[in-house]
Short mmCIF file of C-alpha atoms in Angstrom, two decimals:
data_model
loop_
_atom_site.label_atom_id
_atom_site.label_comp_id
_atom_site.label_asym_id
_atom_site.label_seq_id
_atom_site.Cartn_x
_atom_site.Cartn_y
_atom_site.Cartn_z
CA MET G 152 -10.84 -35.92 22.36
CA ALA G 153 -7.39 -36.56 23.39
CA GLY G 154 -4.70 -34.30 23.02
CA ARG G 155 -7.12 -31.74 20.87
CA THR G 156 -6.66 -28.56 20.41
CA ALA G 157 -9.60 -26.32 19.81
CA VAL G 158 -8.45 -24.14 16.80
CA GLU G 159 -7.91 -20.88 18.10
CA LEU G 160 -7.59 -19.01 14.56
CA GLU G 161 -10.40 -18.01 12.60
CA VAL G 162 -9.96 -15.75 9.30
CA TYR G 163 -13.20 -14.17 8.25
CA LEU G 164 -13.01 -14.36 3.66
CA ASP G 165 -14.72 -13.89 0.62
CA LEU G 166 -13.09 -16.32 -2.08
CA LEU G 167 -14.59 -12.92 -4.33
CA SER G 168 -12.04 -10.92 -2.63
CA GLN G 169 -8.17 -11.29 -3.90
CA PRO G 170 -6.59 -11.13 -0.62
CA CYS G 171 -8.80 -13.51 0.77
CA ARG G 172 -7.89 -15.95 -1.58
CA ALA G 173 -3.72 -14.82 -1.06
CA ILE G 174 -4.19 -15.90 2.69
CA HIS G 175 -6.82 -18.73 2.18
CA ILE G 176 -4.17 -20.29 0.01
CA PHE G 177 -1.36 -19.46 2.56
CA LEU G 178 -3.10 -21.14 5.00
CA ASN G 179 -3.63 -24.45 3.15
CA CYS G 180 -0.94 -24.24 1.74
CA ASN G 181 1.26 -24.08 4.94
CA LYS G 182 -1.06 -26.53 6.95
CA ILE G 183 -1.83 -24.09 8.90
CA PRO G 184 -4.72 -25.33 11.56
CA HIS G 185 -7.85 -22.54 11.34
CA LYS G 186 -11.21 -22.09 10.58
CA VAL G 187 -12.88 -20.41 8.00
CA LYS G 188 -15.46 -18.23 8.32
CA THR G 189 -17.54 -16.91 4.94
CA VAL G 190 -18.49 -13.62 4.33
CA ALA G 191 -20.28 -12.60 1.43
CA ILE G 192 -19.96 -9.59 0.67
CA ARG G 193 -22.64 -9.67 -2.94
CA LYS G 194 -24.71 -10.32 -0.03
CA GLY G 195 -24.39 -7.72 2.53
CA GLU G 196 -23.22 -9.83 5.03
CA ASN G 197 -19.88 -7.71 5.37
CA ARG G 198 -22.43 -5.35 6.74
CA THR G 199 -24.20 -6.82 9.19
CA PRO G 200 -24.32 -5.19 13.09
CA GLU G 201 -22.38 -8.29 14.71
CA TYR G 202 -19.87 -8.01 11.46
CA THR G 203 -19.65 -4.31 11.93
CA LYS G 204 -18.69 -4.94 15.71
CA LEU G 205 -16.22 -7.66 14.81
CA ASN G 206 -14.51 -4.28 11.63
CA PRO G 207 -16.58 -0.96 11.34
CA MET G 208 -14.40 -1.03 8.19
CA GLN G 209 -17.05 -3.30 7.39
CA LYS G 210 -14.14 -5.10 4.85
CA VAL G 211 -12.53 -8.65 4.41
CA PRO G 212 -10.04 -10.40 5.54
CA VAL G 213 -10.26 -10.14 8.69
CA MET G 214 -8.18 -12.45 10.89
CA VAL G 215 -8.67 -13.33 14.74
CA ASP G 216 -6.50 -15.03 16.80
CA LYS G 217 -7.43 -16.22 20.04
CA ASP G 218 -9.00 -12.53 21.01
CA PHE G 219 -6.47 -10.43 19.24
CA VAL G 220 -8.66 -9.17 15.46
CA LEU G 221 -5.93 -7.97 12.58
CA THR G 222 -7.10 -6.66 9.53
CA GLU G 223 -5.19 -5.83 6.02
CA SER G 224 -4.02 -9.10 4.33
CA ASP G 225 -0.74 -7.60 3.63
CA ALA G 226 -0.11 -7.42 8.17
CA ILE G 227 -2.54 -10.65 8.75
CA LEU G 228 0.02 -12.60 5.84
CA LYS G 229 3.30 -10.96 7.72
CA TYR G 230 1.76 -12.43 11.33
CA LEU G 231 0.91 -16.03 9.90
CA ALA G 232 4.17 -16.09 8.60
CA THR G 233 6.39 -15.22 11.47
CA LYS G 234 4.20 -17.16 14.35
CA TYR G 235 3.44 -20.41 12.17
CA ASP G 236 6.54 -22.71 11.30
CA VAL G 237 6.72 -21.85 7.44
CA PRO G 238 9.27 -22.48 5.31
CA GLY G 239 11.92 -19.20 5.01
CA ASN G 240 10.99 -17.85 1.23
CA TRP G 241 7.78 -16.70 2.00
CA TYR G 242 8.99 -13.67 4.29
CA PRO G 243 12.80 -13.96 4.37
CA ARG G 244 14.35 -13.06 7.81
CA HIS G 245 17.64 -12.27 5.96
CA PRO G 246 17.49 -8.03 5.85
CA GLU G 247 18.14 -7.81 2.53
CA ARG G 248 15.47 -10.70 0.93
CA ARG G 249 13.18 -9.23 3.28
CA ALA G 250 13.14 -5.83 2.59
CA ARG G 251 12.85 -6.86 -1.53
CA VAL G 252 9.21 -8.43 -0.35
CA ASP G 253 8.20 -5.06 1.71
CA GLU G 254 9.37 -2.66 -1.48
CA TYR G 255 6.69 -5.38 -3.82
CA THR G 256 4.35 -5.53 -1.00
CA ALA G 257 4.14 -2.11 -0.92
CA TRP G 258 4.29 -1.24 -4.33
CA HIS G 259 1.44 -3.29 -4.50
CA HIS G 260 -1.16 -1.45 -2.86
CA THR G 261 -0.90 1.69 -5.42
CA ASN G 262 -0.03 -0.61 -8.51
CA THR G 263 -0.85 -4.33 -9.11
CA ARG G 264 -3.84 -4.26 -6.47
CA PRO G 265 -5.95 -1.54 -7.81
CA HIS G 266 -5.12 -1.36 -11.48
CA ALA G 267 -6.21 -5.18 -11.39
CA ALA G 268 -9.16 -4.50 -9.75
CA LYS G 269 -10.57 -1.91 -11.45
CA VAL G 270 -10.88 -4.13 -14.58
CA PHE G 271 -13.26 -5.95 -12.40
CA LEU G 272 -14.81 -3.20 -11.37
CA MET G 273 -15.42 -1.59 -14.76
CA GLU G 274 -16.51 -4.81 -16.93
CA VAL G 275 -17.96 -6.90 -13.80
CA LEU G 276 -18.52 -5.63 -10.89
CA LEU G 277 -20.48 -2.71 -11.42
CA PRO G 278 -22.37 -4.06 -14.61
CA PHE G 279 -23.93 -6.80 -11.78
CA MET G 280 -24.79 -4.41 -9.16
CA THR G 281 -26.20 -1.44 -12.13
CA GLY G 282 -27.59 -3.58 -14.70
CA GLN G 283 -26.00 -0.70 -16.79
CA PRO G 284 -23.76 -2.27 -19.17
CA ALA G 285 -20.06 -2.31 -18.59
CA ASP G 286 -18.76 1.59 -19.92
CA PRO G 287 -15.81 0.89 -22.97
CA LEU G 288 -14.03 3.53 -22.29
CA LYS G 289 -14.46 3.37 -18.97
CA VAL G 290 -13.26 -0.35 -19.30
CA GLU G 291 -10.44 0.73 -22.24
CA ARG G 292 -8.80 3.25 -19.33
CA ALA G 293 -8.59 0.63 -16.54
CA LEU G 294 -7.10 -1.91 -19.18
CA ALA G 295 -4.25 0.45 -20.32
CA ASP G 296 -3.84 1.19 -16.33
CA LEU G 297 -3.12 -2.45 -16.03
CA SER G 298 -1.02 -2.52 -19.06
CA ASP G 299 1.41 -0.51 -17.56
CA THR G 300 1.45 -2.08 -14.43
CA LEU G 301 1.98 -5.56 -16.11
CA GLU G 302 5.12 -4.18 -18.12
CA LYS G 303 6.21 -3.14 -14.82
CA LEU G 304 5.91 -6.28 -13.34
CA GLU G 305 8.06 -7.99 -16.52
CA ASN G 306 10.13 -5.05 -17.03
CA MET G 307 11.61 -4.59 -13.28
CA PHE G 308 10.18 -7.30 -10.78
CA LEU G 309 10.82 -10.43 -13.20
CA LYS G 310 13.89 -8.76 -15.29
CA ARG G 311 16.27 -11.06 -14.13
CA GLN G 312 14.60 -13.49 -11.42
CA PRO G 313 11.75 -16.01 -11.24
CA PHE G 314 9.66 -14.88 -8.77
CA LEU G 315 8.88 -11.22 -7.95
CA CYS G 316 11.60 -10.62 -5.02
CA GLY G 317 13.86 -13.28 -5.77
CA ASP G 318 14.78 -17.41 -6.75
CA ASP G 319 12.11 -18.60 -4.95
CA ILE G 320 8.10 -17.93 -3.73
CA SER G 321 7.28 -15.31 -0.93
CA LEU G 322 4.25 -13.53 -0.57
CA ALA G 323 4.66 -10.88 -3.15
CA ASP G 324 3.85 -13.38 -5.24
CA LEU G 325 0.69 -14.69 -3.82
CA LEU G 326 -0.81 -11.51 -3.58
CA ALA G 327 0.19 -10.26 -7.07
CA MET G 328 -1.25 -13.68 -8.93
CA CYS G 329 -4.18 -13.31 -6.69
CA GLU G 330 -5.19 -9.78 -8.05
CA LEU G 331 -4.22 -10.60 -11.46
CA MET G 332 -6.67 -13.45 -11.32
CA GLN G 333 -9.35 -10.86 -10.72
CA PRO G 334 -10.25 -10.14 -13.89
CA LEU G 335 -10.61 -13.72 -15.61
CA GLY G 336 -13.98 -13.63 -13.35
CA GLY G 337 -15.40 -12.01 -16.41
CA GLY G 338 -13.74 -13.97 -18.91
CA ARG G 339 -10.44 -11.63 -19.60
CA ASP G 340 -7.04 -13.33 -19.28
CA ILE G 341 -5.21 -10.53 -19.38
CA LEU G 342 -1.71 -12.54 -18.86
CA LYS G 343 -2.98 -14.23 -22.60
CA ASP G 344 -0.34 -12.29 -24.37
CA ARG G 345 2.29 -12.20 -22.04
CA PRO G 346 4.58 -15.32 -21.90
CA LYS G 347 6.78 -14.18 -19.15
CA LEU G 348 4.20 -13.58 -17.45
CA LEU G 349 2.52 -16.66 -18.03
CA SER G 350 5.86 -18.53 -17.17
CA TRP G 351 6.08 -16.86 -13.92
CA LYS G 352 2.23 -17.97 -13.28
CA SER G 353 3.09 -21.62 -13.90
CA ARG G 354 5.51 -21.09 -11.48
CA VAL G 355 3.62 -19.41 -9.14
CA GLN G 356 0.72 -22.54 -9.12
CA SER G 357 3.09 -25.46 -9.40
CA ALA G 358 4.87 -23.85 -6.30
CA LEU G 359 0.96 -23.12 -4.66
CA GLY G 360 -0.37 -27.04 -5.49
CA ASP G 361 -3.79 -27.57 -5.59
CA SER G 362 -4.80 -24.86 -2.94
CA PHE G 363 -4.45 -22.74 -6.11
CA ASP G 364 -6.79 -23.74 -7.74
CA LYS G 365 -9.28 -24.59 -4.23
CA ALA G 366 -9.23 -20.88 -3.60
CA HIS G 367 -9.81 -20.16 -6.67
CA THR G 368 -13.39 -21.99 -7.44
CA VAL G 369 -15.38 -18.86 -6.69
CA LEU G 370 -14.62 -16.82 -8.94
CA TYR G 371 -14.18 -19.42 -11.88
CA SER G 372 -18.01 -20.14 -11.05
CA PHE G 373 -18.53 -17.08 -10.96
CA ARG G 374 -16.69 -16.18 -14.15
CA ASP G 375 -19.48 -19.46 -15.86
CA ARG G 376 -22.05 -18.16 -14.20
CA SER G 377 -21.14 -14.35 -15.89
CA LYS G 378 -20.57 -15.89 -19.49
CA ALA G 379 -24.24 -17.69 -19.51
CA LYS G 380 -25.67 -14.53 -18.91
CA LEU G 381 -24.51 -13.37 -22.48
CA MET C 1312 30.62 3.83 0.96
CA ALA C 1313 27.82 5.70 2.96
CA LEU C 1314 24.69 5.06 3.12
CA GLU C 1315 23.01 7.04 0.29
CA MET C 1316 19.59 8.91 0.64
CA TYR C 1317 17.54 9.85 -2.48
CA LEU C 1318 14.71 12.40 -0.83
CA ASP C 1319 12.47 14.79 -1.73
CA LEU C 1320 11.35 16.74 1.27
CA PHE C 1321 7.74 17.52 -0.95
CA SER C 1322 7.25 14.02 -0.82
CA GLN C 1323 5.72 13.19 2.18
CA PRO C 1324 7.25 9.56 2.37
CA CYS C 1325 10.54 10.58 2.06
CA ARG C 1326 10.08 13.11 5.26
CA SER C 1327 8.66 10.25 6.75
CA VAL C 1328 13.03 8.21 6.01
CA TYR C 1329 14.39 11.39 6.84
CA ILE C 1330 13.25 12.09 10.04
CA PHE C 1331 13.38 8.39 10.45
CA ALA C 1332 17.06 8.49 9.60
CA LYS C 1333 18.07 11.86 11.23
CA LYS C 1334 15.88 11.04 15.07
CA ASN C 1335 17.54 7.80 15.37
CA ASN C 1336 21.64 9.28 14.00
CA ILE C 1337 21.85 7.49 11.10
CA SER C 1338 23.96 9.16 9.12
CA PHE C 1339 23.69 9.48 5.45
CA ASP C 1340 24.86 11.25 2.58
CA PHE C 1341 21.54 13.22 0.84
CA ARG C 1342 20.89 13.06 -2.26
CA LYS C 1343 17.94 15.73 -3.03
CA VAL C 1344 16.03 14.84 -6.22
CA SER C 1345 13.72 16.98 -7.61
CA LEU C 1346 10.52 15.36 -8.05
CA LEU C 1347 8.17 18.42 -9.67
CA GLU C 1348 11.39 18.70 -12.29
CA GLY C 1349 11.09 15.72 -13.73
CA GLU C 1350 14.04 13.99 -12.03
CA GLN C 1351 12.88 10.65 -10.92
CA TYR C 1352 12.97 9.79 -15.06
CA GLY C 1353 16.50 10.83 -15.55
CA GLU C 1354 18.68 7.63 -17.06
CA GLU C 1355 21.23 8.50 -13.60
CA PHE C 1356 18.03 7.99 -11.23
CA GLY C 1357 17.30 4.79 -13.07
CA LYS C 1358 20.10 3.18 -12.61
CA ILE C 1359 19.91 3.65 -8.39
CA ASN C 1360 16.13 2.76 -8.87
CA MET C 1361 13.94 0.98 -11.30
CA ILE C 1362 10.61 1.67 -9.65
CA ARG C 1363 11.68 6.01 -10.52
CA LYS C 1364 10.52 6.96 -7.39
CA ALA C 1365 11.55 8.46 -4.19
CA PRO C 1366 12.63 7.92 -1.71
CA ALA C 1367 14.99 5.58 -2.62
CA ILE C 1368 18.41 4.14 -0.81
CA ARG C 1369 21.50 3.12 -1.95
CA ASP C 1370 23.34 0.72 0.58
CA GLY C 1371 26.56 -0.49 -0.66
CA ASP C 1372 24.87 -2.23 -3.52
CA PHE C 1373 21.81 -2.58 -2.03
CA CYS C 1374 19.30 -0.14 -4.01
CA LEU C 1375 16.10 -0.10 -2.22
CA ALA C 1376 12.76 1.53 -2.32
CA GLU C 1377 9.47 2.68 -0.52
CA SER C 1378 9.48 4.08 2.66
CA ILE C 1379 8.09 1.46 4.51
CA ALA C 1380 10.49 -1.04 2.84
CA ILE C 1381 13.41 1.18 4.13
CA MET C 1382 12.41 1.86 7.13
CA LYS C 1383 12.15 -1.10 7.90
CA TYR C 1384 15.66 -2.08 6.72
CA LEU C 1385 17.22 0.99 8.39
CA ALA C 1386 15.60 -0.72 12.23
CA GLU C 1387 16.84 -3.55 12.03
CA LYS C 1388 20.40 -2.72 10.15
CA TYR C 1389 21.05 -0.02 12.65
CA GLN C 1390 18.83 -1.27 15.54
CA THR C 1391 17.35 1.17 16.23
CA SER C 1392 14.63 1.53 19.93
CA ASP C 1393 11.62 -1.89 19.68
CA HIS C 1394 9.40 0.87 19.65
CA TRP C 1395 9.35 2.01 16.48
CA TYR C 1396 8.73 -1.75 14.64
CA PRO C 1397 8.27 -3.64 17.55
CA ALA C 1398 9.43 -7.35 17.77
CA ASP C 1399 6.25 -8.62 18.83
CA LEU C 1400 4.35 -9.82 16.93
CA GLN C 1401 0.80 -8.44 18.20
CA LYS C 1402 2.29 -4.90 18.23
CA ARG C 1403 4.12 -5.18 15.04
CA ALA C 1404 1.14 -6.61 13.44
CA ARG C 1405 -0.48 -3.40 14.47
CA VAL C 1406 1.99 -1.62 12.77
CA ASN C 1407 1.73 -3.06 10.04
CA GLU C 1408 -1.72 -3.08 9.89
CA TYR C 1409 -1.98 0.91 9.52
CA LEU C 1410 1.22 1.30 6.94
CA SER C 1411 -0.99 -1.21 4.96
CA TRP C 1412 -4.25 0.75 4.98
CA GLN C 1413 -2.04 3.78 4.31
CA HIS C 1414 -1.09 3.69 0.84
CA MET C 1415 -5.11 3.95 -0.04
CA GLY C 1416 -6.78 5.30 3.03
CA ILE C 1417 -4.89 8.15 3.49
CA ARG C 1418 -1.73 9.17 1.10
CA MET C 1419 -3.79 8.66 -1.64
CA HIS C 1420 -6.75 11.54 -0.34
CA GLY C 1421 -4.17 14.20 1.08
CA SER C 1422 -1.48 13.68 -1.94
CA LYS C 1423 -4.96 14.52 -4.49
CA LEU C 1424 -5.71 17.10 -2.65
CA PHE C 1425 -2.29 18.96 -2.69
CA TRP C 1426 -2.14 18.26 -6.16
CA LEU C 1427 -6.14 19.58 -7.18
CA ARG C 1428 -5.25 22.91 -4.49
CA LEU C 1429 -1.87 23.73 -5.82
CA LEU C 1430 0.23 21.96 -9.03
CA ILE C 1431 -2.86 21.71 -11.23
CA PRO C 1432 -4.09 24.70 -11.12
CA LYS C 1433 -0.68 25.83 -12.12
CA ILE C 1434 0.00 23.15 -13.89
CA MET C 1435 -2.79 23.10 -16.22
CA GLY C 1436 -4.09 27.34 -15.60
CA VAL C 1437 -7.52 26.64 -14.35
CA GLU C 1438 -9.17 26.20 -10.96
CA VAL C 1439 -10.43 22.43 -10.42
CA PRO C 1440 -14.38 21.43 -11.22
CA LYS C 1441 -15.80 22.43 -7.45
CA ASP C 1442 -17.19 19.17 -7.53
CA LYS C 1443 -13.59 17.61 -8.04
CA MET C 1444 -12.58 19.53 -5.32
CA ASP C 1445 -16.01 18.51 -2.56
CA GLY C 1446 -15.37 14.91 -3.44
CA ALA C 1447 -11.65 14.83 -2.52
CA LEU C 1448 -12.28 16.48 0.57
CA GLU C 1449 -14.65 14.63 1.44
CA ASP C 1450 -12.19 11.45 0.93
CA LEU C 1451 -10.55 13.31 3.08
CA GLU C 1452 -12.39 13.73 5.92
CA GLY C 1453 -13.83 10.02 5.98
CA SER C 1454 -9.95 9.18 6.20
CA LEU C 1455 -8.96 11.28 9.22
CA LYS C 1456 -12.03 10.34 10.71
CA LEU C 1457 -11.14 6.32 10.39
CA ILE C 1458 -7.66 7.34 11.92
CA GLU C 1459 -8.90 9.40 14.58
CA GLU C 1460 -11.29 6.95 15.98
CA LYS C 1461 -10.51 2.90 15.04
CA PHE C 1462 -6.01 3.94 14.46
CA ILE C 1463 -5.53 5.87 17.76
CA GLY C 1464 -8.86 5.81 18.90
CA ASP C 1465 -8.51 5.79 23.21
CA LYS C 1466 -4.65 5.24 22.85
CA PRO C 1467 -1.15 7.90 22.80
CA PHE C 1468 -0.65 6.13 19.43
CA ILE C 1469 -1.02 4.28 16.82
CA ALA C 1470 0.30 0.50 17.99
CA GLY C 1471 -0.37 1.36 21.61
CA GLU C 1472 1.60 3.89 24.64
CA GLN C 1473 4.56 4.66 21.93
CA ILE C 1474 5.66 6.45 18.70
CA SER C 1475 6.23 3.84 15.96
CA LEU C 1476 6.34 3.91 12.08
CA ALA C 1477 2.68 4.10 11.73
CA ASP C 1478 2.55 7.23 13.53
CA LEU C 1479 5.76 8.69 11.40
CA VAL C 1480 4.06 7.47 8.34
CA ALA C 1481 1.14 9.39 8.86
CA ILE C 1482 2.17 12.36 10.52
CA VAL C 1483 3.92 13.43 6.78
CA GLU C 1484 0.37 12.30 5.45
CA ILE C 1485 -1.62 14.35 7.08
CA MET C 1486 0.50 17.24 7.28
CA GLN C 1487 0.53 17.28 2.94
CA PRO C 1488 -2.65 19.32 2.95
CA VAL C 1489 -1.58 21.21 5.64
CA GLY C 1490 1.12 22.61 3.04
CA SER C 1491 -1.83 23.46 0.38
CA GLY C 1492 -3.53 25.61 2.74
CA LEU C 1493 -6.04 23.43 4.41
CA ASP C 1494 -5.84 23.62 8.17
CA VAL C 1495 -7.11 20.07 8.71
CA PHE C 1496 -6.47 19.72 12.26
CA GLU C 1497 -9.07 22.62 12.76
CA GLY C 1498 -12.29 21.48 15.05
CA ARG C 1499 -10.39 18.30 15.56
CA LEU C 1500 -9.15 17.85 18.87
CA LYS C 1501 -8.37 14.38 19.10
CA LEU C 1502 -5.75 14.27 15.94
CA SER C 1503 -4.57 17.92 17.02
CA ALA C 1504 -3.70 15.98 20.49
CA TRP C 1505 -1.76 13.40 18.70
CA ARG C 1506 -0.12 15.23 16.22
CA ASP C 1507 1.61 16.91 19.93
CA ARG C 1508 2.71 14.13 20.72
CA VAL C 1509 4.35 12.81 17.79
CA GLN C 1510 5.91 16.31 17.49
CA ALA C 1511 7.23 16.09 20.98
CA GLU C 1512 8.48 12.63 20.03
CA ILE C 1513 10.29 13.74 16.85
CA GLY C 1514 11.57 17.18 18.24
CA LYS C 1515 9.76 19.82 17.23
CA GLU C 1516 13.28 21.39 15.70
CA LEU C 1517 13.39 18.14 13.13
CA PHE C 1518 10.00 17.81 12.52
CA ASP C 1519 10.46 21.64 11.32
CA GLU C 1520 13.23 21.14 9.46
CA ALA C 1521 10.95 18.41 7.29
CA HIS C 1522 8.13 20.92 6.58
CA GLN C 1523 9.75 23.25 5.92
CA GLY C 1524 9.30 23.26 1.91
CA ILE C 1525 5.99 21.69 2.46
CA LEU C 1526 4.50 24.39 4.48
CA ALA C 1527 6.36 27.09 1.85
CA SER C 1528 4.16 25.69 -0.76
CA GLN C 1529 1.72 28.09 -1.69
CA GLU C 1530 4.73 30.69 -2.15
CA MET C 1531 7.15 27.88 -3.69
CA VAL C 1532 4.43 27.30 -6.28
CA LYS C 1533 3.61 30.87 -7.36
CA ASN C 1534 6.84 31.38 -8.29
CA MET C 1535 7.51 27.86 -10.36
CA ASP C 1536 7.38 27.56 -14.07
CA SER C 1537 5.21 26.01 -15.46
CA SER C 1538 6.44 24.94 -18.58
CA LYS C 1539 9.07 22.46 -16.65
CA MET C 1540 6.02 21.31 -15.16
CA GLN C 1541 4.24 20.11 -18.78
CA VAL C 1542 5.42 16.68 -18.35
CA PHE C 1543 2.26 16.06 -15.34
CA LYS C 1544 -0.01 17.30 -17.72
CA PRO C 1545 -1.21 13.96 -18.98
CA LYS C 1546 -1.15 12.31 -16.02
CA ILE C 1547 -3.12 14.42 -14.13
CA LEU C 1548 -5.74 14.32 -17.23
CA ARG C 1549 -6.05 10.63 -15.75
CA PHE C 1550 -5.62 10.81 -12.26
CA PHE C 1551 -7.46 13.87 -11.13
CA LEU C 1552 -9.92 15.12 -13.84
#
């Protein structure tokens, strides 16, 4: 077709994975042309010889831009935000505002991500994989750690501003939101008694439009199937 | 007003920030924070950094935590040599990729071993169970293997031909278990060769100065007053045992 260039950007995603959803949303929200290759981890599609060749760590997400292969959602989002013509609020150019986003995305790795993921792991994934019921003590511990993180989000990052790093949505909010949605896969709404975080969530959802729910359909079905099993 | 840096050189991310600033002749006011004495929980420190972690900087009115955010900010502000945090999109992405992976990929494992080998026996008065120690060692081995094979590979440095923030952040983390008396470089030729290159780029004097404290840990922990460290007991029980 005249004037049509091949789409060179490919992303390997499993939409049950929080960082994969963040990338999916970012690409769609910003209308960046791309191809999605689905990788279903629960079916072992990350362990095939082809996938292992692409990513020896057998993880998702992976981005391939022509022949440039990149892992780590943090790095991928910053790459996309820089390469493509996206609004400046995502990853601001101003040094102090950019530093705030870098500060959150670093903190995220050892706080929001592991703590939200652990709740889902203990309550949903492990029982699903082993057939054994969830260990209530472990779930309780995971919830306590997550509660600690949620308090920090409320009292530190969201103390005096509508979004985690300022007046507008950024990569920080996107990454955080996708993590905090994960326990919903087991039917647990961790934000329900936290009005400050709930209003932040609705601001984030507003800013993302329907790309948010589209990315979460797989998680919602997972939740519905888990509920049906009970 | 001078740039203030709140550092405790026992902490890996504090060392990377210290080395980066010194190497690039960035003048700063060194404010010591003693993490093992719980100074980060004090009122004064809370005013600088709500996250209550070191390293932290105060640049005029602007306060910032997280070593990676700090170094990127300083690299931009002081216009340091490009190789530290390349402007080239793909080279920069390679650096970011390592910096993102390393939080859980190596930092967690190196830190854990330091606690298991030195601090926990001191604070709790007991040796750590063998299975926990073996598990932690296995995790560290796995990380070091990945660093050698995937991140360094056949290149002189993580991002390519020149040293970057990735190598700096990597080396300080790898030195942490070394401080506990574990020679992680033994038998690892590739890693040792990379370490030699990184040390040469940083400069032996600066590297040794930054690591003086951590390498004297075994002696230092022996002489510490464990009663001052009891505040860490609940954290230890939750995370490590």
